[in-house]
PDB file of C-alpha atoms in Angstrom:
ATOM      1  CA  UNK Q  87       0.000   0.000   0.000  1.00  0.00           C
ATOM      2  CA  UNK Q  88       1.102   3.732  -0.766  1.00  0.00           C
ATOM      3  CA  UNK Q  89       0.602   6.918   1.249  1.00  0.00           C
ATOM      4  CA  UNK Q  90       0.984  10.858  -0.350  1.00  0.00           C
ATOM      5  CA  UNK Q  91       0.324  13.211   2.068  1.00  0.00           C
ATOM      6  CA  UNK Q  92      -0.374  16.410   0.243  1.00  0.00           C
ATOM      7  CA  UNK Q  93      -2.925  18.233   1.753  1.00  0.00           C
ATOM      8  CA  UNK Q  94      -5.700  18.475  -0.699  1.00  0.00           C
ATOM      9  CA  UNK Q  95      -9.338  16.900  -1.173  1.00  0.00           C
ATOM     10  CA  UNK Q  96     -11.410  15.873  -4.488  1.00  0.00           C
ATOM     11  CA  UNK Q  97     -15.109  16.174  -3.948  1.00  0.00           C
ATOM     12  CA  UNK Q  98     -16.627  15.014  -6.990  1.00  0.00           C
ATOM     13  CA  UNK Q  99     -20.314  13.844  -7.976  1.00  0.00           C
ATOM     14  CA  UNK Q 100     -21.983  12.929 -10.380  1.00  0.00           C
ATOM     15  CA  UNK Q 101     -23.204  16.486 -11.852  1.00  0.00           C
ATOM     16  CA  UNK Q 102     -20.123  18.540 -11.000  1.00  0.00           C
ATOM     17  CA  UNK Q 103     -16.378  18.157  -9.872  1.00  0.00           C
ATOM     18  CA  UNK Q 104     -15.105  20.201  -6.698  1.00  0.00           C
ATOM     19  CA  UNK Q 105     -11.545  20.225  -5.800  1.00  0.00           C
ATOM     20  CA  UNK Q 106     -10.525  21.474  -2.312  1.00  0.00           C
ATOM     21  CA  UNK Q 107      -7.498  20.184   0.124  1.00  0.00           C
ATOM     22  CA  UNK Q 108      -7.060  17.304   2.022  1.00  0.00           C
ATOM     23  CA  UNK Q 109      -5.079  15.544   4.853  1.00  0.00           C
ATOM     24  CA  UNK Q 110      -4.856  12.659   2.795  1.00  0.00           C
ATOM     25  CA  UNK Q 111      -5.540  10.391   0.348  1.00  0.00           C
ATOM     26  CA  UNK Q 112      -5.882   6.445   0.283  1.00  0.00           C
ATOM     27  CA  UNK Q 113      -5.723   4.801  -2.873  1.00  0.00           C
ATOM     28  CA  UNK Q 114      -6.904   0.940  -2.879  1.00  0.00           C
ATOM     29  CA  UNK Q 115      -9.698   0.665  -0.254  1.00  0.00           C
ATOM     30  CA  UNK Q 116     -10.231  -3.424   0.255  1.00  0.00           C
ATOM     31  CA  UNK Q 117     -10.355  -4.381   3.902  1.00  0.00           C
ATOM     32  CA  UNK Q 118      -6.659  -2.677   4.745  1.00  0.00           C
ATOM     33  CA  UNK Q 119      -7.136   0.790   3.102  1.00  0.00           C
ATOM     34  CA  UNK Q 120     -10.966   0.952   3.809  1.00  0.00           C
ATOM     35  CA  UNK Q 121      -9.681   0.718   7.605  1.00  0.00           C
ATOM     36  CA  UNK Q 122      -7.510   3.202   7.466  1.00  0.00           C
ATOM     37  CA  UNK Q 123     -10.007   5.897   5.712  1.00  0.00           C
ATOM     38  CA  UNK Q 124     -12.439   4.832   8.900  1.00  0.00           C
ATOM     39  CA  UNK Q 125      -9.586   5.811  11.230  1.00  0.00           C
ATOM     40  CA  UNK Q 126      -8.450   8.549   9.614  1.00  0.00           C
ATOM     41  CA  UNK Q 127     -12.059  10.020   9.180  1.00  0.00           C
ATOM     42  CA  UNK Q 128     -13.007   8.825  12.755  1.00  0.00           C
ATOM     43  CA  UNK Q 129      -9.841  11.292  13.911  1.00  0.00           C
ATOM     44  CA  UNK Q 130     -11.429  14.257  11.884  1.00  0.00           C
ATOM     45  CA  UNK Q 131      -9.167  14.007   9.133  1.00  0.00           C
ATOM     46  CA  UNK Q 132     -10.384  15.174   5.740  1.00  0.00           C
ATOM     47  CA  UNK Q 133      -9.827  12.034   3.664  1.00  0.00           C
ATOM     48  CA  UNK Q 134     -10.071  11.697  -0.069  1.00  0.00           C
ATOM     49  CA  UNK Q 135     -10.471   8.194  -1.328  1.00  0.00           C
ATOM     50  CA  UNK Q 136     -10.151   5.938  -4.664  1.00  0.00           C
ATOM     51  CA  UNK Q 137     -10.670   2.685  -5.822  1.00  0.00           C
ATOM     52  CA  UNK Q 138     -10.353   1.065  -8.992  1.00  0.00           C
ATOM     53  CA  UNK Q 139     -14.281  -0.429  -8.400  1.00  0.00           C
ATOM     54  CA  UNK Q 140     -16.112   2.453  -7.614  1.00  0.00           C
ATOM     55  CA  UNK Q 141     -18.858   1.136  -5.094  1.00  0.00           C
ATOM     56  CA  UNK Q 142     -15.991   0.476  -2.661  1.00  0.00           C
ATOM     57  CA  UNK Q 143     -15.943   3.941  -1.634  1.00  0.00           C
ATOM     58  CA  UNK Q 144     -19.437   4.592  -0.833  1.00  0.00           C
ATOM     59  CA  UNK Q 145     -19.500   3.501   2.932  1.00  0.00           C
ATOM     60  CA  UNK Q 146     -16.460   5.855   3.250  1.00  0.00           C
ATOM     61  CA  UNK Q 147     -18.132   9.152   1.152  1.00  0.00           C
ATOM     62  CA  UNK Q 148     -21.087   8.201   3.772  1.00  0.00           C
ATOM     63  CA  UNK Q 149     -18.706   8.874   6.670  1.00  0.00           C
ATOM     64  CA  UNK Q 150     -17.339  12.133   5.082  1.00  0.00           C
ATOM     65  CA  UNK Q 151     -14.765  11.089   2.592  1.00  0.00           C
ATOM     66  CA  UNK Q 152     -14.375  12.568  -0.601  1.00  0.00           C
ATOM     67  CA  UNK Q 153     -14.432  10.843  -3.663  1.00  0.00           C
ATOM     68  CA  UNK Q 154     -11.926  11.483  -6.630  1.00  0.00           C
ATOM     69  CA  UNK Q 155     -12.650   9.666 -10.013  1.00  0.00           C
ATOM     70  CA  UNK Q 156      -9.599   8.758 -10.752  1.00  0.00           C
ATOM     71  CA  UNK Q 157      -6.543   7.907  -8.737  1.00  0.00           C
ATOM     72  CA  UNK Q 158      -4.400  11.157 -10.628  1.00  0.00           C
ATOM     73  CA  UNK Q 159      -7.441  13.395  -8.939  1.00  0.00           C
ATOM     74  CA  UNK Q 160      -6.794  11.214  -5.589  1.00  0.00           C
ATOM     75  CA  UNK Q 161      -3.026  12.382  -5.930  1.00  0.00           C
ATOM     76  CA  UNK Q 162      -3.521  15.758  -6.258  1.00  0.00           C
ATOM     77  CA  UNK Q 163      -5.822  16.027  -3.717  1.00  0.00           C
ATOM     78  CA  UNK Q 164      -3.291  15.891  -0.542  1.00  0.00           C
ATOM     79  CA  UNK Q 165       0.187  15.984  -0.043  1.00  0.00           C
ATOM     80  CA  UNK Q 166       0.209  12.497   1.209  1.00  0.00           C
ATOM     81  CA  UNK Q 167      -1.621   9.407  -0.289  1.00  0.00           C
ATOM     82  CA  UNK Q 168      -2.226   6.008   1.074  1.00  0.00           C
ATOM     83  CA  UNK Q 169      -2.322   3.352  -1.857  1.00  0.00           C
ATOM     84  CA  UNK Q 170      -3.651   0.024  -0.274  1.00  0.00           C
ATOM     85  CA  UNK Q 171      -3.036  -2.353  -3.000  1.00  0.00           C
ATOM     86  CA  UNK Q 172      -3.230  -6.568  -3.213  1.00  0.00           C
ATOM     87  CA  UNK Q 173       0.673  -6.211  -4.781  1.00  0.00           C
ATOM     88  CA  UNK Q 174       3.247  -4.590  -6.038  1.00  0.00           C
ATOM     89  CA  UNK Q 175       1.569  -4.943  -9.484  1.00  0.00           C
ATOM     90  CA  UNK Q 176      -0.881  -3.066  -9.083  1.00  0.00           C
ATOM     91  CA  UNK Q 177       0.708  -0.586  -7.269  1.00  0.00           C
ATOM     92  CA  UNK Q 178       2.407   0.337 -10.604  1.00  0.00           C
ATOM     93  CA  UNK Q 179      -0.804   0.032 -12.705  1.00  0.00           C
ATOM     94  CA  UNK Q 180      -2.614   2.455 -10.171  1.00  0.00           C
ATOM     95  CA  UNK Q 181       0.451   5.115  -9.440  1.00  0.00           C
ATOM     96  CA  UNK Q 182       2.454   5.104 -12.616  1.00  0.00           C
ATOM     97  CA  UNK Q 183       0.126   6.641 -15.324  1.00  0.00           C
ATOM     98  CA  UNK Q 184       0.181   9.738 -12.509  1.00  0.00           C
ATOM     99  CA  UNK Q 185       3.876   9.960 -12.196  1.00  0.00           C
ATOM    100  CA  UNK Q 186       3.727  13.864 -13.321  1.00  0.00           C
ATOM    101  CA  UNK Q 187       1.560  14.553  -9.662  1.00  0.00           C
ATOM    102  CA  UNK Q 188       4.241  13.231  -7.501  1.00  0.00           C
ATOM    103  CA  UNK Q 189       6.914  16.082  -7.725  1.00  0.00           C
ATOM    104  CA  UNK Q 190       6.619  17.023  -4.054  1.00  0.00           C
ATOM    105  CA  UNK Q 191       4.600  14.763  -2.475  1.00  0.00           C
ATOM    106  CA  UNK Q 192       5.226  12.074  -0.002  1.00  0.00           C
ATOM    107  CA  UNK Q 193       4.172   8.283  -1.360  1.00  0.00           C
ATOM    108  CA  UNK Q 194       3.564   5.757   1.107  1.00  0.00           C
ATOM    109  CA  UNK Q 195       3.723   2.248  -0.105  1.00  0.00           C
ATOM    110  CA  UNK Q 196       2.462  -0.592   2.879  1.00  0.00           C
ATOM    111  CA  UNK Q 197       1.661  -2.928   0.377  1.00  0.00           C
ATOM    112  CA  UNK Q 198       3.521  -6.571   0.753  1.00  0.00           C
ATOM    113  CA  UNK Q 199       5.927  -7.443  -1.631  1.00  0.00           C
ATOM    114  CA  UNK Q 200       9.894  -8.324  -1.838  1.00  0.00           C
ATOM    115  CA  UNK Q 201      12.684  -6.352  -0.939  1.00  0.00           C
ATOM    116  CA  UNK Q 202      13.519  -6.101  -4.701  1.00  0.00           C
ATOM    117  CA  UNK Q 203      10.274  -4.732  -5.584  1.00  0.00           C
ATOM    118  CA  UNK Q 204      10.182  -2.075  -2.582  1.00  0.00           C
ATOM    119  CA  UNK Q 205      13.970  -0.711  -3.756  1.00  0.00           C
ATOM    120  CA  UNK Q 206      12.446  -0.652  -7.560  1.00  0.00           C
ATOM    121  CA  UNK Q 207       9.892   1.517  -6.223  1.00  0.00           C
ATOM    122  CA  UNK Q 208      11.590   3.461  -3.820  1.00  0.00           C
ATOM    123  CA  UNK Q 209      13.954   4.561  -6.780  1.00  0.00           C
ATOM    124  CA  UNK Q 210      10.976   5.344  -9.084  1.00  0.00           C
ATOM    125  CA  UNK Q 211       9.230   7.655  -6.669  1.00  0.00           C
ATOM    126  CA  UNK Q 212      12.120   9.519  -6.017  1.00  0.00           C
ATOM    127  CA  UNK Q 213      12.873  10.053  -9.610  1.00  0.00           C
ATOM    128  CA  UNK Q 214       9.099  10.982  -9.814  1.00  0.00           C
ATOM    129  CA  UNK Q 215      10.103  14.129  -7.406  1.00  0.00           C
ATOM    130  CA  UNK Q 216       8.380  12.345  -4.321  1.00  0.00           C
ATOM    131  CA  UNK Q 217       9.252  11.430  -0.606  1.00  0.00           C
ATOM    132  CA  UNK Q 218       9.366   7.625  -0.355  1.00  0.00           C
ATOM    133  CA  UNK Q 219       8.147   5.611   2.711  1.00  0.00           C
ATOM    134  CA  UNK Q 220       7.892   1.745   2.329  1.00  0.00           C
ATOM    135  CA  UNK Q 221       5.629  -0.019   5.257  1.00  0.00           C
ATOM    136  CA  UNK Q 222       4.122  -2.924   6.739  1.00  0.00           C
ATOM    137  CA  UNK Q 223       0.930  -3.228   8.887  1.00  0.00           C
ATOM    138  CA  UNK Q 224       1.732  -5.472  11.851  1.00  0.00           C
ATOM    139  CA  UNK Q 225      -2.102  -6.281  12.310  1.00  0.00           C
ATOM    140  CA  UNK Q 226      -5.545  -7.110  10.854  1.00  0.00           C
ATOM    141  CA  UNK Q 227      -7.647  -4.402   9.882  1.00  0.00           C
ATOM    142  CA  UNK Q 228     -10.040  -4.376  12.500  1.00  0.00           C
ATOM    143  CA  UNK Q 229      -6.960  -3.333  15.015  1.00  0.00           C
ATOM    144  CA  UNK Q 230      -6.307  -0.279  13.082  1.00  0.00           C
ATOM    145  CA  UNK Q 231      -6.517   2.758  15.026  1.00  0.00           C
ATOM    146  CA  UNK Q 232      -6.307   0.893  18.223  1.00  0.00           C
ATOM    147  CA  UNK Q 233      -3.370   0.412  21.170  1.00  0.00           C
ATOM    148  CA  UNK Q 234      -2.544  -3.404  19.999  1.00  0.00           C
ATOM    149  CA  UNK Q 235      -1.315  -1.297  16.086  1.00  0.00           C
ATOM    150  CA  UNK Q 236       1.614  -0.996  14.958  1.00  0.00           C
ATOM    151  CA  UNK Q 237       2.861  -0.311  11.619  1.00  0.00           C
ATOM    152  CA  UNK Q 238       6.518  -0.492   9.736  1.00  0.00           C
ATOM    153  CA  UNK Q 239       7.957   2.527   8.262  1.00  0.00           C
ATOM    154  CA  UNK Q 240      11.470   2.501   6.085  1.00  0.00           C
ATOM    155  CA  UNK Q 241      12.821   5.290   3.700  1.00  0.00           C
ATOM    156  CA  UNK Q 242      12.246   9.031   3.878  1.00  0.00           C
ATOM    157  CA  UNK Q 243      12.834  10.400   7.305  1.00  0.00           C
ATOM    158  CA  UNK Q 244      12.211  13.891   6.106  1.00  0.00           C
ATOM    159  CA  UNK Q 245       8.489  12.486   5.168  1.00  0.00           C
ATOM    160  CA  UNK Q 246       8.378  10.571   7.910  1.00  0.00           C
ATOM    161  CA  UNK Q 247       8.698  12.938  10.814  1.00  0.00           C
ATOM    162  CA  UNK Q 248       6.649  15.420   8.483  1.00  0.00           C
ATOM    163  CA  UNK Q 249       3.502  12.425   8.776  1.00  0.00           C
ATOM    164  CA  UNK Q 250       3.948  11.195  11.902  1.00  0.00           C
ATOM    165  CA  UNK Q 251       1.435  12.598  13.625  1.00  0.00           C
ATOM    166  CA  UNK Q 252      -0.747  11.340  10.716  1.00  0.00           C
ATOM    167  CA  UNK Q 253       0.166   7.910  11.015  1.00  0.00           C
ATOM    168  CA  UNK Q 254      -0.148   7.687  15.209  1.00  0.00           C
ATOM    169  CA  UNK Q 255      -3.769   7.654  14.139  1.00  0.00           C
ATOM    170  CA  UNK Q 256      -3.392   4.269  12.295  1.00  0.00           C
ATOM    171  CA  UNK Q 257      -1.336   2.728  15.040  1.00  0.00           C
ATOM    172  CA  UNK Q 258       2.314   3.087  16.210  1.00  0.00           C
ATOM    173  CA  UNK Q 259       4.870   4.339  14.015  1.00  0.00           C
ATOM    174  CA  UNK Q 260       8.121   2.425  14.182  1.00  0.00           C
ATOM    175  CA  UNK Q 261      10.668   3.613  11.632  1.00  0.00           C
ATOM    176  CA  UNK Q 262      13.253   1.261  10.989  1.00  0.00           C
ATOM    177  CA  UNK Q 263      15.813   3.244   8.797  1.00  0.00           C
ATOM    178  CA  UNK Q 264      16.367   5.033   5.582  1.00  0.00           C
ATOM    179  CA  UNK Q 265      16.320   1.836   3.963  1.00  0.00           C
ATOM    180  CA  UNK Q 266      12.995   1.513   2.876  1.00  0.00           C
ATOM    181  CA  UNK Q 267      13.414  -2.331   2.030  1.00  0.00           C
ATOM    182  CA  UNK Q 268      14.095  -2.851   5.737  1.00  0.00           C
ATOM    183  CA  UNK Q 269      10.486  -2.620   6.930  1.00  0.00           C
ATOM    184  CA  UNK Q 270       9.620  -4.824   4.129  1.00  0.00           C
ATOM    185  CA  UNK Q 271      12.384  -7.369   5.817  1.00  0.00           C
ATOM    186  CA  UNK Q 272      10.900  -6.618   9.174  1.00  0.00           C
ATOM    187  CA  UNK Q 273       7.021  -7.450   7.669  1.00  0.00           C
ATOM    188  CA  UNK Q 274       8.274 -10.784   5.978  1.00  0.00           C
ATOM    189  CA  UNK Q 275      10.265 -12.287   9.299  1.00  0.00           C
ATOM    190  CA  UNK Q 276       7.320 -11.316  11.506  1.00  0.00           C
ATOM    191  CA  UNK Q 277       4.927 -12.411   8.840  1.00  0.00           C
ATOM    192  CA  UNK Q 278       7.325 -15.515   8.880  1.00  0.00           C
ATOM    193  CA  UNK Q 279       6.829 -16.185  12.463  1.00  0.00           C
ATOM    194  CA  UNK Q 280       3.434 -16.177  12.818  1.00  0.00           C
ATOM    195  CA  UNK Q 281       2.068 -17.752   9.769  1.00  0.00           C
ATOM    196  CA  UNK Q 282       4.673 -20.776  11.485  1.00  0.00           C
ATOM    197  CA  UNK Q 283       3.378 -20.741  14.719  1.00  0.00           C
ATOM    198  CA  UNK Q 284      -0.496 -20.444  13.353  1.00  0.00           C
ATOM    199  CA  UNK Q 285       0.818 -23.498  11.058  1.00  0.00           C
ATOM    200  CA  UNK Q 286       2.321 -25.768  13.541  1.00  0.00           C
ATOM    201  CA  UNK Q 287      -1.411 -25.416  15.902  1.00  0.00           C
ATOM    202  CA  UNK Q 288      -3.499 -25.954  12.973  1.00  0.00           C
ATOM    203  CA  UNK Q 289      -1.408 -29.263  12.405  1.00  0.00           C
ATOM    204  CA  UNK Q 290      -1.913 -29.869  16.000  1.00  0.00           C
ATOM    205  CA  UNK Q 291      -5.797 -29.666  15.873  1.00  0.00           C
ATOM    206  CA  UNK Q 292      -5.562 -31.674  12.968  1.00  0.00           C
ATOM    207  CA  UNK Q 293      -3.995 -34.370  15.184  1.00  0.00           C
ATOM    208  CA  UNK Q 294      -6.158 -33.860  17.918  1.00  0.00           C
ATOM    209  CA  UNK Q 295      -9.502 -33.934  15.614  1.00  0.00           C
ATOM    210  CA  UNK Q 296      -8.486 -37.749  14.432  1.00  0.00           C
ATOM    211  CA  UNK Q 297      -8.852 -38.600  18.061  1.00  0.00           C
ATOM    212  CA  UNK Q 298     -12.154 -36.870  18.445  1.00  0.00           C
ATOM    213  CA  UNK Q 299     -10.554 -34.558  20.933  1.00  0.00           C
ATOM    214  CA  UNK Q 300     -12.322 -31.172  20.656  1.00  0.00           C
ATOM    215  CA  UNK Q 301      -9.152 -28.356  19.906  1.00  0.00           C
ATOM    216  CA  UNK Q 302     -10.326 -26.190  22.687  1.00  0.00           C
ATOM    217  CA  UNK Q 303      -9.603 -28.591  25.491  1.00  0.00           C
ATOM    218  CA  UNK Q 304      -6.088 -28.638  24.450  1.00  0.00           C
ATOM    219  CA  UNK Q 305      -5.685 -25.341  23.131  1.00  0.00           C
ATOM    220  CA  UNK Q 306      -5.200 -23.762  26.728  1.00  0.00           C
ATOM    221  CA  UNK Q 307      -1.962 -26.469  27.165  1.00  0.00           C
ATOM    222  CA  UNK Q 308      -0.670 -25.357  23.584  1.00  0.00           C
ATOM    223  CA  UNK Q 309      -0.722 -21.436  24.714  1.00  0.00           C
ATOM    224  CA  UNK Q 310       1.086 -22.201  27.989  1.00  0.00           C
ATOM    225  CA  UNK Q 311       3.818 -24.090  26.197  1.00  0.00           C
ATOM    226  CA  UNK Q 312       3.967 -21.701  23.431  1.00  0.00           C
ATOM    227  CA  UNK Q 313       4.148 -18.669  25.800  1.00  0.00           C
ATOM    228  CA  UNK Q 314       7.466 -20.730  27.959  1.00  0.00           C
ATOM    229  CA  UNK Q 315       8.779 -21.033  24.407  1.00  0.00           C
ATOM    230  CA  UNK Q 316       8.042 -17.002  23.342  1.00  0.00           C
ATOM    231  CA  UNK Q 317      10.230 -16.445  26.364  1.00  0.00           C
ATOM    232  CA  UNK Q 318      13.170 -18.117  25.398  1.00  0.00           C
ATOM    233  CA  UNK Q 319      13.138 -15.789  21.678  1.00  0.00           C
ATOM    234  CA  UNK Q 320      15.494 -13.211  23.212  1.00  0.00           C
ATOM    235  CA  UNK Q 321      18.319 -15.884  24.522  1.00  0.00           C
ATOM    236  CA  UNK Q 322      18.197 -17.768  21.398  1.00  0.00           C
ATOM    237  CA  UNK Q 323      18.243 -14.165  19.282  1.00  0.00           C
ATOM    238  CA  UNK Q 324      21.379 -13.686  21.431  1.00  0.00           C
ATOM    239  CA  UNK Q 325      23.078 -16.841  20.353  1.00  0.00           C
ATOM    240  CA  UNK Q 326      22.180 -16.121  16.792  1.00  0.00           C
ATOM    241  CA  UNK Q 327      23.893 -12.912  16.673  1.00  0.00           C
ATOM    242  CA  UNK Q 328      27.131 -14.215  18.623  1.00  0.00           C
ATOM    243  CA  UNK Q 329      27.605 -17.770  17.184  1.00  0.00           C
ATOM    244  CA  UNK Q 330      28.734 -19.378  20.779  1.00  0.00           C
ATOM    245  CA  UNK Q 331      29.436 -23.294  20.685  1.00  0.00           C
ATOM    246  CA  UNK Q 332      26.407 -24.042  23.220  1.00  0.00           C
ATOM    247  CA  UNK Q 333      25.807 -27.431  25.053  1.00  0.00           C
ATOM    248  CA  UNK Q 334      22.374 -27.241  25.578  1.00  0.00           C
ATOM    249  CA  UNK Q 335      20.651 -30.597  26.983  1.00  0.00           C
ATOM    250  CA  UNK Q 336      17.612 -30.128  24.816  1.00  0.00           C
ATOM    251  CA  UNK Q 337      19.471 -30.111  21.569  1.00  0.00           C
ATOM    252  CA  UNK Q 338      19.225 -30.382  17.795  1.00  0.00           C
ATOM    253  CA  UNK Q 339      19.557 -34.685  17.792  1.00  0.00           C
ATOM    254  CA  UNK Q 340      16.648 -34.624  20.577  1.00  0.00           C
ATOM    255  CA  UNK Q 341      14.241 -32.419  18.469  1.00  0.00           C
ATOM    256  CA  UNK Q 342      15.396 -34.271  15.484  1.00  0.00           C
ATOM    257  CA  UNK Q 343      14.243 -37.457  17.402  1.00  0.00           C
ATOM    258  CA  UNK Q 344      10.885 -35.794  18.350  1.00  0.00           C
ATOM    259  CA  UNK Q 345      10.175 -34.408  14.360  1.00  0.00           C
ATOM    260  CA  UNK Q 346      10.598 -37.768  13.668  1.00  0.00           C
ATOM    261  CA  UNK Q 347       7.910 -38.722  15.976  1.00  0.00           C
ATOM    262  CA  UNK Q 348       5.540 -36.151  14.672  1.00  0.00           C
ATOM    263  CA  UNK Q 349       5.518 -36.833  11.261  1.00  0.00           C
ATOM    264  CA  UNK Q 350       5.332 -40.846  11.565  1.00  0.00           C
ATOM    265  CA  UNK Q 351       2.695 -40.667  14.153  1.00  0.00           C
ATOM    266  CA  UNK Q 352       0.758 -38.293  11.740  1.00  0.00           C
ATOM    267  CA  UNK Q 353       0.801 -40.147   9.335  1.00  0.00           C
ATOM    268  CA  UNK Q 354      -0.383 -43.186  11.178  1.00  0.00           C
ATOM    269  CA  UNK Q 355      -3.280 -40.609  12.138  1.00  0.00           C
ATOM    270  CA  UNK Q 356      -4.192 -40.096   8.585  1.00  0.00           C
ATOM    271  CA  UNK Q 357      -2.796 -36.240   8.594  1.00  0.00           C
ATOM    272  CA  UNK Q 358      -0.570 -34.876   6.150  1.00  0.00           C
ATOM    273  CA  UNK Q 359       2.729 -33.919   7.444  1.00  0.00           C
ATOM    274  CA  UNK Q 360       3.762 -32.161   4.436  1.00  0.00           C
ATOM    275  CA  UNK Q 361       4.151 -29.282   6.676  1.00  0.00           C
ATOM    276  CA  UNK Q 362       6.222 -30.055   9.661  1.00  0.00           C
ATOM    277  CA  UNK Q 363       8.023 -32.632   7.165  1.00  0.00           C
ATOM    278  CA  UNK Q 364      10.506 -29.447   6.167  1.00  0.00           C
ATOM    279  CA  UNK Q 365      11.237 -29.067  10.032  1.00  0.00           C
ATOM    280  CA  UNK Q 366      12.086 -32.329  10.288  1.00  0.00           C
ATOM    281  CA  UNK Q 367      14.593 -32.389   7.568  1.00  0.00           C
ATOM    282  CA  UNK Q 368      16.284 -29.392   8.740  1.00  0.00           C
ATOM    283  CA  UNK Q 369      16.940 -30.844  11.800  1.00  0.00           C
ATOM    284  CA  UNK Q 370      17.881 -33.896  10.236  1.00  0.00           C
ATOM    285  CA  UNK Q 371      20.065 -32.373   7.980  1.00  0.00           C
ATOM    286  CA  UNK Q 372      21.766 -30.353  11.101  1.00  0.00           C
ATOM    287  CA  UNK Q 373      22.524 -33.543  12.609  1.00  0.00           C
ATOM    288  CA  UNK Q 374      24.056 -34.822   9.538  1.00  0.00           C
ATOM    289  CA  UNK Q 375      26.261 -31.255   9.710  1.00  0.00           C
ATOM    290  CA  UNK Q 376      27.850 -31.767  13.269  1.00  0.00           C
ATOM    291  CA  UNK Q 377      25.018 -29.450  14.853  1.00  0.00           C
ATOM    292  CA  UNK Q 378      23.093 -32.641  16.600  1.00  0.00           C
ATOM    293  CA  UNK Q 379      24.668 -31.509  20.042  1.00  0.00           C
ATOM    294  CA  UNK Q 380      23.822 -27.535  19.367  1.00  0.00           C
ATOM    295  CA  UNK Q 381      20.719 -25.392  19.559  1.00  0.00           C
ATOM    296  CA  UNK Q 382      18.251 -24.879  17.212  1.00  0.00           C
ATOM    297  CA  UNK Q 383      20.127 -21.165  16.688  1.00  0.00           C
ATOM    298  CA  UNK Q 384      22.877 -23.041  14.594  1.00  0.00           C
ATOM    299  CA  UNK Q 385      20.673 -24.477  12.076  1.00  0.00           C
ATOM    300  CA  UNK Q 386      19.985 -20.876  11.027  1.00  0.00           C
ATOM    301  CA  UNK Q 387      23.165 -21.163   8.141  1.00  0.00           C
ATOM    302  CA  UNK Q 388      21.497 -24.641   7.188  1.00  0.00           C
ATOM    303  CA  UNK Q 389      18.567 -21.789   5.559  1.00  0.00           C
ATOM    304  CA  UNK Q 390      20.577 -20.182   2.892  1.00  0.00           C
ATOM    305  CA  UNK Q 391      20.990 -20.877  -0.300  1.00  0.00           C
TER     306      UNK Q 391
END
C-alpha cells in the first residue's frame, strides 16, 4: 500500500467536480485501506479516497470522505496518499500513469511485496520528485486505530517525521531506517513467524480432531507451552547474533528425534505432514552437519541458499 500526504481533497459527484485540500488520500480501499479511511475520518481528518471499483468507496463518502474519479485526482488532492493495494503490481498500474503529480509529495507504499520490488519503487518515486516511505501493517484491519497497532515505516525520514502525527492515528509508528526495504524485511520475518506458529497449531488440531478430541480442550496447554517457548526468543536471538558453541541438553539430535515422531505418528493418524516434514529435515540435515549436540540457533546457516 502507498501513502501521499499532500494536503488536498477531491469532492466530486456525479453532476459537478469540486476540488478542495485534504489531509490525505488512500488509494486501494479493500479491507486494509478501507480501515484506514475509517480511522483517519473517525480522527477528523479530511480524507479523499479511490478505488479502482467504484462502489468500494461509498461507505467511506457516507462517513465524510471525498471521492476522486480517478486515482491522478486522488493524488492531487493531498500531499500524502495512502495506496492500499493486493501487490506490487498493481501498485504500478494504479500510481504510474500519474507519475507527473508526484513532484513534491510524499508516497507511502504498505503494500507486501519483496525487498527487490520495494527498492524498484523506492527509486521510481524519487525520480518521480516524491518522498518515499515503504511499510508494513503489523495487524488485521479491525486493530487499526487501536493500542494493539503498529505499523513499519522505512525510507524518507524527512516524510516521515513530516507524517507522523498522521500515522499515530493508524497505530504506532516504528521507523526502521532510511532503507525503505528494511520494513519490508521486518514485515516478511514477523509475517514468517506467525504464519509458522499459526501453522504448527493448525497441524496440532488436525492431530487432535483424528482422536475426536475437541481443539479447545487442548488449546489452553498449547498457549502455555507456546508462551514458555516465546520467552526463550530473546536468549536464542542472542546466540544467533554471537555464534557461541552451546551445550544445551535439549538439543538439535533430541528435536530431530521428536520431528521424527511427529511426522510418523501423523501419518499413522491419517494427517498430512507435508508441513512439519521441512522441520524435520532441517533438523535432520543439522545432525548430519555436526550441529546434533547444538541449539536450534545453529541451524539458522542450514537456511541459505
Amino acid at each position: 500500500m502507498c501513502i501521499y500526504f499532500i494536503g488536498n481533497t477531491l469532492a466530486i459527484n456525479d453532476h459537478e467536480q469540486e476540488t478542495t485540500m485534504s489531509n490525505i488520500s488512500i488509494l486501494g480501499l479493500g479491507a486494509m485501506g478501507s480501515a484506514l479511511a475509517k480511522a483517519l475520518l473517525d480522527n477528523g481528518m479530511q480524507v479523499t479516497v479511490w478505488n479502482r471499483s467504484a462502489e468500494k468507496a461509498l461507505p467511506l463518502v457516507e462517513r465524510g470522505a471525498i471521492h476522486a474519479a480517478n486515482a491522478t485526482e486522488a493524488l492531487q488532492a493531498s500531499p500524502v496518499t495512502i495506496i492500499s493495494a493486493l501487490d506490487y503490481q498493481a501498485v504500478e498500474e494504479i500510481v504510474q500513469p500519474s507519475s507527473g503529480t508526484l513532484v513534491g509529495r510524499t508516497l507511502i507504499n504498505l503494500t507486501n511485496g519483496t525487498l527487490s520490488q520495494v527498492r524498484a519503487m523506492a527509486a521510481w518515486a524519487r525520480q518521480c520528485g516524491a518522498e518515499y516511505l515503504d511499510g508494513g501493517v503489523m495487524v488485521t484491519p479491525d486493530l487499526i486505530g487501536t493500542e494493539q497497532a503498529f505499523v513499519l515505516y522505512g525510507g524518507s525520514q524527512k516524510a516521515f517525521d513530516a507524517s507522523e502525527d498522521l500515522l499515530t492515528i493508524l497505530g504506532k509508528p516504528v521507523y526502521v531506517g532510511a532503507d525503505p526495504a528494511m520494513a519490508q524485511l521486518f514485515d516478511l520475518a514477523m509475517l514468517s513467524a506467525m504464519f509458522g506458529m499459526f501453522g504448527g497449531y493448525l497441524h496440532a488440531a488436525a492431530l487432535l480432531e483424528s482422536e475426536q478430541v475437541p481443539a479447545r480442550e487442548v488449546t489452553p496447554m498449547i498457549m502455555s507451552l507456546l508462551q514458555a517457548m516465546v520467552g526463550l526468543l530473546p536468549h536464542i536471538a542472542e546466540e544467533i547474533d554471537t555464534k557461541p558453541n552451546l551445550q544445551p541438553d535439549s538439543n538439535n539430535a533430541m528435536m530431530a528425534v521428536a520431528l521424527k515422531n511427529v511426522v510418523e505418528g501423523s501419518i499413522e493418524q491419517g494427517i498430512e505432514p507435508s508441513l512439519l516434514e521441512p522441520i524435520r529435515a532441517l533438523f535432520a540435515r543439522g545432525v548430519a552437519n555436526g550441529l546434533g549436540a547444538r541449539d536450534i540457533a545453529a541451524l539458522v546457516p542450514l537456511f541459505k541458499v
